[in-house]
Amino acid sequence: MDAVTLLRGEVAALARSNARVEEAQLEIQRRLDMLDTGLAPIANLLPLQEAILARTIEGDDATHKWLGLLTPVLDRIVEQSDGSRAAIGALHQDVVRIYEVADTGQRHTAGIASGLEGVAEQLTAAIGESRRRQSADFVTTGELISFTRAAVLGQLLPLPVHIEDNPMLERFILAQPADLTSTDRALVDWRNTVASASAADLITLLQKQQMPSPTDTSQTRVLRYRLAAITRAKIEELGAVPPTRPTTTRATDRSAATCFERSQELAELWRAGESAALYAEPELAGAIDLFDALESRLEPLTGDAVQPELTMLHRDLAKRIELGERPEIAEGGHAAGYDRANAVEFSKDL
């Protein structure tokens, strides 16, 4: 009788444990059903967006070609949604396997409960990350559609850097047409530079421009592929075949050692002086802006003489670039600090 009583107690404890496991399993199943319900409308939403664009867009051929570049953006959203569903589906398979173990191996109840808790935590994290990423992507898409509509209505505005540098638009950046009308200093100088360059030199420069830099910022990354688009268009105009486009705009190795080597390379290029390679490098565009801003305020000297203020600024910028800085005109008044008084004092020290 004691043995039967003890056995009954163990069976009752096992039944209570199984009930808790079943309750956790039902909760996970409920979360999966909610997630599937939330993801289902995404695929249906994209055709509606395309239909809205098709009805609102009435422009010339050039406008339609530009808008055609939006298709990869919408495709990217679908891909990311499919990826999220695949990741969550994998977690669902884990739950199914745990169901099977729970049904066939009641002796491992404690281990099963621990496994269910781990899967539930992973599932919750996956759901949160999926929602966050999809929300951000749809916000970006909404902003992009707004700028598109404005462009169709004649209000041509450049895309903000945070939109154009979004990974979702990476294929657009790589395949963008050459901007032959912008008045940005870097683009104007580069269009003037490529006008007299040979196809062989431009191919070499384009290979360098298309190589993702470990020290790129959002601004320099966007500028890098605008310059590359101009280079590519000029190579094709000369009847040559440009290099194959890269697959990504972001460097895979951003270690401290790699960034240091890149800064040394840029500093050496800056110290070498004016060249096509200098204007082709987007990370030095800010330094060129600073140098030009100071040069425009100084009176030119006769002959080949260079103002000492420019010499001071050039050396200072080289040191800063070598240390990993990327000086920009937006710093405000940096070039203005190299005035005549400082220049005279500097020359006296010499």
GROMACS .gro file of C-alpha atoms in nm:
model
  350
    1MET     CA    1   0.000   0.000   0.000
    2ASP     CA    2   0.286   0.238   0.077
    3ALA     CA    3   0.434   0.171  -0.267
    4VAL     CA    4   0.099   0.235  -0.434
    5THR     CA    5   0.055   0.555  -0.237
    6LEU     CA    6   0.405   0.672  -0.333
    7LEU     CA    7   0.340   0.586  -0.699
    8ARG     CA    8   0.013   0.777  -0.693
    9GLY     CA    9   0.194   1.082  -0.554
   10GLU     CA   10   0.458   1.068  -0.830
   11VAL     CA   11   0.190   1.030  -1.096
   12ALA     CA   12   0.004   1.330  -0.957
   13ALA     CA   13   0.323   1.539  -0.954
   14LEU     CA   14   0.398   1.435  -1.314
   15ALA     CA   15   0.045   1.528  -1.418
   16ARG     CA   16   0.081   1.875  -1.264
   17SER     CA   17   0.416   1.922  -1.441
   18ASN     CA   18   0.269   1.812  -1.773
   19ALA     CA   19  -0.015   2.058  -1.727
   20ARG     CA   20   0.231   2.342  -1.688
   21VAL     CA   21   0.417   2.230  -2.003
   22GLU     CA   22   0.095   2.212  -2.201
   23GLU     CA   23  -0.002   2.558  -2.080
   24ALA     CA   24   0.333   2.700  -2.197
   25GLN     CA   25   0.296   2.524  -2.532
   26LEU     CA   26  -0.051   2.669  -2.583
   27GLU     CA   27   0.079   3.019  -2.505
   28ILE     CA   28   0.359   2.985  -2.762
   29GLN     CA   29   0.111   2.858  -3.020
   30ARG     CA   30  -0.112   3.157  -2.949
   31ARG     CA   31   0.182   3.396  -3.005
   32LEU     CA   32   0.269   3.225  -3.335
   33ASP     CA   33  -0.089   3.259  -3.454
   34MET     CA   34  -0.086   3.631  -3.366
   35LEU     CA   35   0.245   3.680  -3.551
   36ASP     CA   36   0.119   3.502  -3.863
   37THR     CA   37  -0.191   3.719  -3.856
   38GLY     CA   38   0.019   4.036  -3.834
   39LEU     CA   39   0.256   3.939  -4.116
   40ALA     CA   40  -0.011   3.821  -4.358
   41PRO     CA   41  -0.121   4.171  -4.478
   42ILE     CA   42   0.235   4.279  -4.566
   43ALA     CA   43   0.245   4.101  -4.902
   44ASN     CA   44  -0.098   4.246  -4.988
   45LEU     CA   45   0.012   4.599  -4.897
   46LEU     CA   46   0.289   4.627  -5.157
   47PRO     CA   47   0.066   4.593  -5.468
   48LEU     CA   48  -0.157   4.864  -5.323
   49GLN     CA   49   0.141   5.098  -5.288
   50GLU     CA   50   0.247   5.026  -5.645
   51ALA     CA   51  -0.109   5.088  -5.767
   52ILE     CA   52  -0.122   5.422  -5.583
   53LEU     CA   53   0.207   5.528  -5.740
   54ALA     CA   54   0.089   5.418  -6.084
   55ARG     CA   55  -0.227   5.630  -6.056
   56THR     CA   56  -0.056   5.941  -5.920
   57ILE     CA   57   0.247   5.946  -6.148
   58GLU     CA   58   0.212   6.123  -6.481
   59GLY     CA   59   0.553   6.242  -6.597
   60ASP     CA   60   0.797   6.220  -6.884
   61ASP     CA   61   1.007   5.916  -6.973
   62ALA     CA   62   1.301   6.030  -6.759
   63THR     CA   63   1.074   6.054  -6.454
   64HIS     CA   64   0.930   5.708  -6.514
   65LYS     CA   65   1.278   5.559  -6.549
   66TRP     CA   66   1.381   5.717  -6.218
   67LEU     CA   67   1.068   5.591  -6.047
   68GLY     CA   68   1.134   5.244  -6.182
   69LEU     CA   69   1.425   5.228  -5.940
   70LEU     CA   70   1.170   5.212  -5.657
   71THR     CA   71   1.083   4.854  -5.751
   72PRO     CA   72   1.394   4.706  -5.582
   73VAL     CA   73   1.297   4.894  -5.263
   74LEU     CA   74   0.956   4.727  -5.250
   75ASP     CA   75   1.116   4.393  -5.337
   76ARG     CA   76   1.355   4.439  -5.045
   77ILE     CA   77   1.064   4.480  -4.804
   78VAL     CA   78   0.912   4.155  -4.929
   79GLU     CA   79   1.247   3.979  -4.892
   80GLN     CA   80   1.289   4.102  -4.536
   81SER     CA   81   0.932   3.998  -4.449
   82ASP     CA   82   0.998   3.654  -4.598
   83GLY     CA   83   1.319   3.635  -4.398
   84SER     CA   84   1.134   3.720  -4.077
   85ARG     CA   85   0.871   3.456  -4.147
   86ALA     CA   86   1.144   3.200  -4.221
   87ALA     CA   87   1.325   3.278  -3.893
   88ILE     CA   88   1.003   3.257  -3.693
   89GLY     CA   89   0.910   2.939  -3.881
   90ALA     CA   90   1.236   2.784  -3.764
   91LEU     CA   91   1.143   2.867  -3.404
   92HIS     CA   92   0.802   2.713  -3.466
   93GLN     CA   93   0.973   2.391  -3.574
   94ASP     CA   94   1.164   2.393  -3.245
   95VAL     CA   95   0.833   2.410  -3.062
   96VAL     CA   96   0.697   2.119  -3.270
   97ARG     CA   97   1.001   1.908  -3.184
   98ILE     CA   98   0.952   1.987  -2.816
   99TYR     CA   99   0.590   1.877  -2.849
  100GLU     CA  100   0.710   1.542  -2.981
  101VAL     CA  101   0.959   1.499  -2.700
  102ALA     CA  102   0.693   1.590  -2.442
  103ASP     CA  103   0.455   1.331  -2.586
  104THR     CA  104   0.709   1.047  -2.600
  105GLY     CA  105   0.942   1.120  -2.309
  106GLN     CA  106   0.758   1.223  -1.995
  107ARG     CA  107   1.071   1.153  -1.790
  108HIS     CA  108   1.239   1.462  -1.936
  109THR     CA  109   0.967   1.703  -1.825
  110ALA     CA  110   1.204   1.937  -1.644
  111GLY     CA  111   1.435   1.962  -1.945
  112ILE     CA  112   1.140   2.018  -2.175
  113ALA     CA  113   1.010   2.304  -1.963
  114SER     CA  114   1.354   2.468  -1.970
  115GLY     CA  115   1.369   2.428  -2.348
  116LEU     CA  116   1.027   2.584  -2.388
  117GLU     CA  117   1.131   2.885  -2.182
  118GLY     CA  118   1.439   2.935  -2.401
  119VAL     CA  119   1.237   2.908  -2.721
  120ALA     CA  120   0.978   3.149  -2.584
  121GLU     CA  121   1.249   3.406  -2.509
  122GLN     CA  122   1.397   3.370  -2.858
  123LEU     CA  123   1.053   3.398  -3.012
  124THR     CA  124   0.974   3.714  -2.818
  125ALA     CA  125   1.305   3.872  -2.922
  126ALA     CA  126   1.250   3.772  -3.286
  127ILE     CA  127   0.900   3.920  -3.286
  128GLY     CA  128   1.025   4.248  -3.135
  129GLU     CA  129   1.315   4.282  -3.380
  130SER     CA  130   1.090   4.197  -3.676
  131ARG     CA  131   0.837   4.460  -3.576
  132ARG     CA  132   1.104   4.723  -3.521
  133ARG     CA  133   1.276   4.660  -3.854
  134GLN     CA  134   0.953   4.647  -4.053
  135SER     CA  135   0.824   4.965  -3.889
  136ALA     CA  136   1.146   5.148  -3.978
  137ASP     CA  137   1.133   5.016  -4.335
  138PHE     CA  138   0.776   5.131  -4.386
  139VAL     CA  139   0.858   5.475  -4.244
  140THR     CA  140   1.146   5.501  -4.492
  141THR     CA  141   0.922   5.384  -4.775
  142GLY     CA  142   0.659   5.643  -4.681
  143GLU     CA  143   0.919   5.921  -4.685
  144LEU     CA  144   1.052   5.796  -5.018
  145ILE     CA  145   0.702   5.798  -5.171
  146SER     CA  146   0.653   6.155  -5.046
  147PHE     CA  147   0.972   6.272  -5.217
  148THR     CA  148   0.873   6.080  -5.530
  149ARG     CA  149   0.535   6.251  -5.548
  150ALA     CA  150   0.700   6.590  -5.493
  151ALA     CA  151   0.943   6.519  -5.779
  152VAL     CA  152   0.654   6.425  -6.009
  153LEU     CA  153   0.482   6.752  -5.924
  154GLY     CA  154   0.796   6.945  -6.019
  155GLN     CA  155   0.945   6.996  -5.672
  156LEU     CA  156   1.281   6.830  -5.729
  157LEU     CA  157   1.455   6.781  -5.395
  158PRO     CA  158   1.751   6.557  -5.310
  159LEU     CA  159   1.676   6.263  -5.084
  160PRO     CA  160   1.791   6.310  -4.723
  161VAL     CA  161   2.108   6.117  -4.646
  162HIS     CA  162   1.937   5.901  -4.381
  163ILE     CA  163   1.695   5.775  -4.648
  164GLU     CA  164   1.939   5.734  -4.936
  165ASP     CA  165   2.192   5.553  -4.714
  166ASN     CA  166   1.929   5.312  -4.579
  167PRO     CA  167   2.041   4.951  -4.650
  168MET     CA  168   1.702   4.897  -4.813
  169LEU     CA  169   1.807   5.142  -5.088
  170GLU     CA  170   2.150   4.990  -5.144
  171ARG     CA  171   2.063   4.860  -5.491
  172PHE     CA  172   1.932   5.204  -5.586
  173ILE     CA  173   2.260   5.369  -5.480
  174LEU     CA  174   2.464   5.119  -5.680
  175ALA     CA  175   2.249   5.154  -5.994
  176GLN     CA  176   2.169   5.527  -5.981
  177PRO     CA  177   2.208   5.733  -6.300
  178ALA     CA  178   2.480   5.998  -6.324
  179ASP     CA  179   2.384   6.338  -6.181
  180LEU     CA  180   2.489   6.585  -6.451
  181THR     CA  181   2.299   6.889  -6.316
  182SER     CA  182   2.383   6.915  -5.945
  183THR     CA  183   2.566   7.228  -5.832
  184ASP     CA  184   2.735   7.056  -5.537
  185ARG     CA  185   3.102   7.148  -5.540
  186ALA     CA  186   3.225   6.787  -5.529
  187LEU     CA  187   3.006   6.677  -5.820
  188VAL     CA  188   3.086   6.984  -6.030
  189ASP     CA  189   3.462   6.941  -5.980
  190TRP     CA  190   3.441   6.571  -6.059
  191ARG     CA  191   3.240   6.627  -6.378
  192ASN     CA  192   3.507   6.876  -6.488
  193THR     CA  193   3.783   6.631  -6.399
  194VAL     CA  194   3.644   6.331  -6.590
  195ALA     CA  195   3.584   6.545  -6.899
  196SER     CA  196   3.956   6.538  -6.986
  197ALA     CA  197   4.053   6.196  -6.841
  198SER     CA  198   4.121   5.884  -7.045
  199ALA     CA  199   3.904   5.574  -7.024
  200ALA     CA  200   4.191   5.370  -6.876
  201ASP     CA  201   4.247   5.624  -6.596
  202LEU     CA  202   3.874   5.644  -6.525
  203ILE     CA  203   3.844   5.266  -6.500
  204THR     CA  204   4.122   5.264  -6.239
  205LEU     CA  205   3.955   5.546  -6.046
  206LEU     CA  206   3.613   5.380  -6.064
  207GLN     CA  207   3.752   5.057  -5.920
  208LYS     CA  208   3.875   5.258  -5.621
  209GLN     CA  209   3.552   5.456  -5.588
  210GLN     CA  210   3.340   5.142  -5.585
  211MET     CA  211   3.546   4.983  -5.307
  212PRO     CA  212   3.359   5.026  -4.974
  213SER     CA  213   3.571   5.217  -4.722
  214PRO     CA  214   3.593   5.110  -4.356
  215THR     CA  215   3.588   5.478  -4.250
  216ASP     CA  216   3.291   5.583  -4.464
  217THR     CA  217   3.011   5.780  -4.298
  218SER     CA  218   2.657   5.800  -4.433
  219GLN     CA  219   2.745   6.127  -4.610
  220THR     CA  220   3.065   6.000  -4.773
  221ARG     CA  221   2.905   5.670  -4.869
  222VAL     CA  222   2.623   5.847  -5.055
  223LEU     CA  223   2.874   6.082  -5.223
  224ARG     CA  224   3.102   5.789  -5.313
  225TYR     CA  225   2.842   5.627  -5.537
  226ARG     CA  226   2.725   5.958  -5.685
  227LEU     CA  227   3.081   6.017  -5.799
  228ALA     CA  228   3.104   5.657  -5.920
  229ALA     CA  229   2.787   5.701  -6.129
  230ILE     CA  230   2.943   6.000  -6.307
  231THR     CA  231   3.265   5.804  -6.367
  232ARG     CA  232   3.076   5.505  -6.503
  233ALA     CA  233   2.870   5.722  -6.739
  234LYS     CA  234   3.185   5.887  -6.877
  235ILE     CA  235   3.356   5.550  -6.933
  236GLU     CA  236   3.054   5.427  -7.127
  237GLU     CA  237   3.047   5.754  -7.324
  238LEU     CA  238   3.407   5.688  -7.429
  239GLY     CA  239   3.304   5.345  -7.559
  240ALA     CA  240   3.483   5.143  -7.288
  241VAL     CA  241   3.341   4.880  -7.053
  242PRO     CA  242   3.330   4.993  -6.688
  243PRO     CA  243   3.412   4.755  -6.401
  244THR     CA  244   3.135   4.541  -6.255
  245ARG     CA  245   2.933   4.709  -5.982
  246PRO     CA  246   3.000   4.595  -5.625
  247THR     CA  247   2.743   4.392  -5.434
  248THR     CA  248   2.738   4.613  -5.125
  249THR     CA  249   2.823   4.968  -5.022
  250ARG     CA  250   2.944   4.874  -4.673
  251ALA     CA  251   3.289   4.748  -4.578
  252THR     CA  252   3.294   4.411  -4.403
  253ASP     CA  253   3.616   4.483  -4.212
  254ARG     CA  254   3.589   4.794  -3.993
  255SER     CA  255   3.855   4.698  -3.741
  256ALA     CA  256   4.078   4.961  -3.581
  257ALA     CA  257   4.379   4.841  -3.781
  258THR     CA  258   4.193   4.863  -4.112
  259CYS     CA  259   4.060   5.211  -4.031
  260PHE     CA  260   4.412   5.324  -3.935
  261GLU     CA  261   4.555   5.202  -4.266
  262ARG     CA  262   4.276   5.377  -4.454
  263SER     CA  263   4.346   5.706  -4.276
  264GLN     CA  264   4.716   5.681  -4.361
  265GLU     CA  265   4.627   5.622  -4.726
  266LEU     CA  266   4.397   5.927  -4.736
  267ALA     CA  267   4.653   6.149  -4.562
  268GLU     CA  268   4.916   6.050  -4.818
  269LEU     CA  269   4.675   6.128  -5.101
  270TRP     CA  270   4.598   6.468  -4.947
  271ARG     CA  271   4.966   6.556  -4.903
  272ALA     CA  272   5.036   6.464  -5.268
  273GLY     CA  273   4.833   6.766  -5.376
  274GLU     CA  274   4.580   6.830  -5.651
  275SER     CA  275   4.505   6.531  -5.875
  276ALA     CA  276   4.218   6.339  -6.029
  277ALA     CA  277   4.247   6.082  -5.750
  278LEU     CA  278   4.204   6.358  -5.492
  279TYR     CA  279   3.874   6.480  -5.641
  280ALA     CA  280   3.759   6.120  -5.687
  281GLU     CA  281   3.784   6.050  -5.313
  282PRO     CA  282   3.459   6.137  -5.128
  283GLU     CA  283   3.619   6.120  -4.782
  284LEU     CA  284   3.841   6.416  -4.874
  285ALA     CA  285   3.556   6.629  -5.010
  286GLY     CA  286   3.510   6.808  -4.678
  287ALA     CA  287   3.878   6.895  -4.656
  288ILE     CA  288   3.870   7.031  -5.012
  289ASP     CA  289   3.568   7.246  -4.920
  290LEU     CA  290   3.758   7.390  -4.623
  291PHE     CA  291   4.063   7.459  -4.835
  292ASP     CA  292   3.858   7.626  -5.111
  293ALA     CA  293   3.668   7.837  -4.856
  294LEU     CA  294   3.991   7.985  -4.724
  295GLU     CA  295   4.143   8.025  -5.070
  296SER     CA  296   3.841   8.223  -5.189
  297ARG     CA  297   3.893   8.478  -4.909
  298LEU     CA  298   4.262   8.535  -4.982
  299GLU     CA  299   4.410   8.757  -5.246
  300PRO     CA  300   4.602   8.558  -5.509
  301LEU     CA  301   4.980   8.595  -5.519
  302THR     CA  302   5.183   8.646  -5.830
  303GLY     CA  303   5.366   8.358  -5.995
  304ASP     CA  304   5.363   8.016  -5.832
  305ALA     CA  305   5.371   8.151  -5.477
  306VAL     CA  306   5.125   8.001  -5.228
  307GLN     CA  307   4.971   8.194  -4.942
  308PRO     CA  308   5.120   8.081  -4.608
  309GLU     CA  309   4.766   8.051  -4.465
  310LEU     CA  310   4.689   7.781  -4.719
  311THR     CA  311   5.012   7.601  -4.638
  312MET     CA  312   4.925   7.599  -4.268
  313LEU     CA  313   4.572   7.473  -4.332
  314HIS     CA  314   4.692   7.204  -4.572
  315ARG     CA  315   4.939   7.066  -4.315
  316ASP     CA  316   4.681   7.078  -4.036
  317LEU     CA  317   4.422   6.895  -4.243
  318ALA     CA  318   4.676   6.627  -4.334
  319LYS     CA  319   4.746   6.559  -3.965
  320ARG     CA  320   4.376   6.544  -3.880
  321ILE     CA  321   4.301   6.307  -4.168
  322GLU     CA  322   4.591   6.085  -4.061
  323LEU     CA  323   4.445   6.068  -3.707
  324GLY     CA  324   4.112   5.945  -3.843
  325GLU     CA  325   3.922   6.276  -3.862
  326ARG     CA  326   3.726   6.377  -4.170
  327PRO     CA  327   3.713   6.762  -4.156
  328GLU     CA  328   3.404   6.928  -4.307
  329ILE     CA  329   3.298   7.280  -4.389
  330ALA     CA  330   3.006   7.231  -4.148
  331GLU     CA  331   3.250   7.258  -3.858
  332GLY     CA  332   3.199   7.630  -3.887
  333GLY     CA  333   3.483   7.876  -3.919
  334HIS     CA  334   3.772   7.632  -3.904
  335ALA     CA  335   3.932   7.774  -4.218
  336ALA     CA  336   3.861   8.127  -4.101
  337GLY     CA  337   4.097   8.072  -3.809
  338TYR     CA  338   4.391   8.083  -4.047
  339ASP     CA  339   4.375   8.459  -4.097
  340ARG     CA  340   4.651   8.702  -4.195
  341ALA     CA  341   4.761   8.765  -3.839
  342ASN     CA  342   4.819   8.396  -3.772
  343ALA     CA  343   4.998   8.362  -4.104
  344VAL     CA  344   5.238   8.646  -4.031
  345GLU     CA  345   5.313   8.507  -3.686
  346PHE     CA  346   5.373   8.166  -3.838
  347SER     CA  347   5.616   8.304  -4.095
  348LYS     CA  348   5.809   8.486  -3.822
  349ASP     CA  349   5.855   8.160  -3.635
  350LEU     CA  350   6.010   8.017  -3.950
   0.00000   0.00000   0.00000
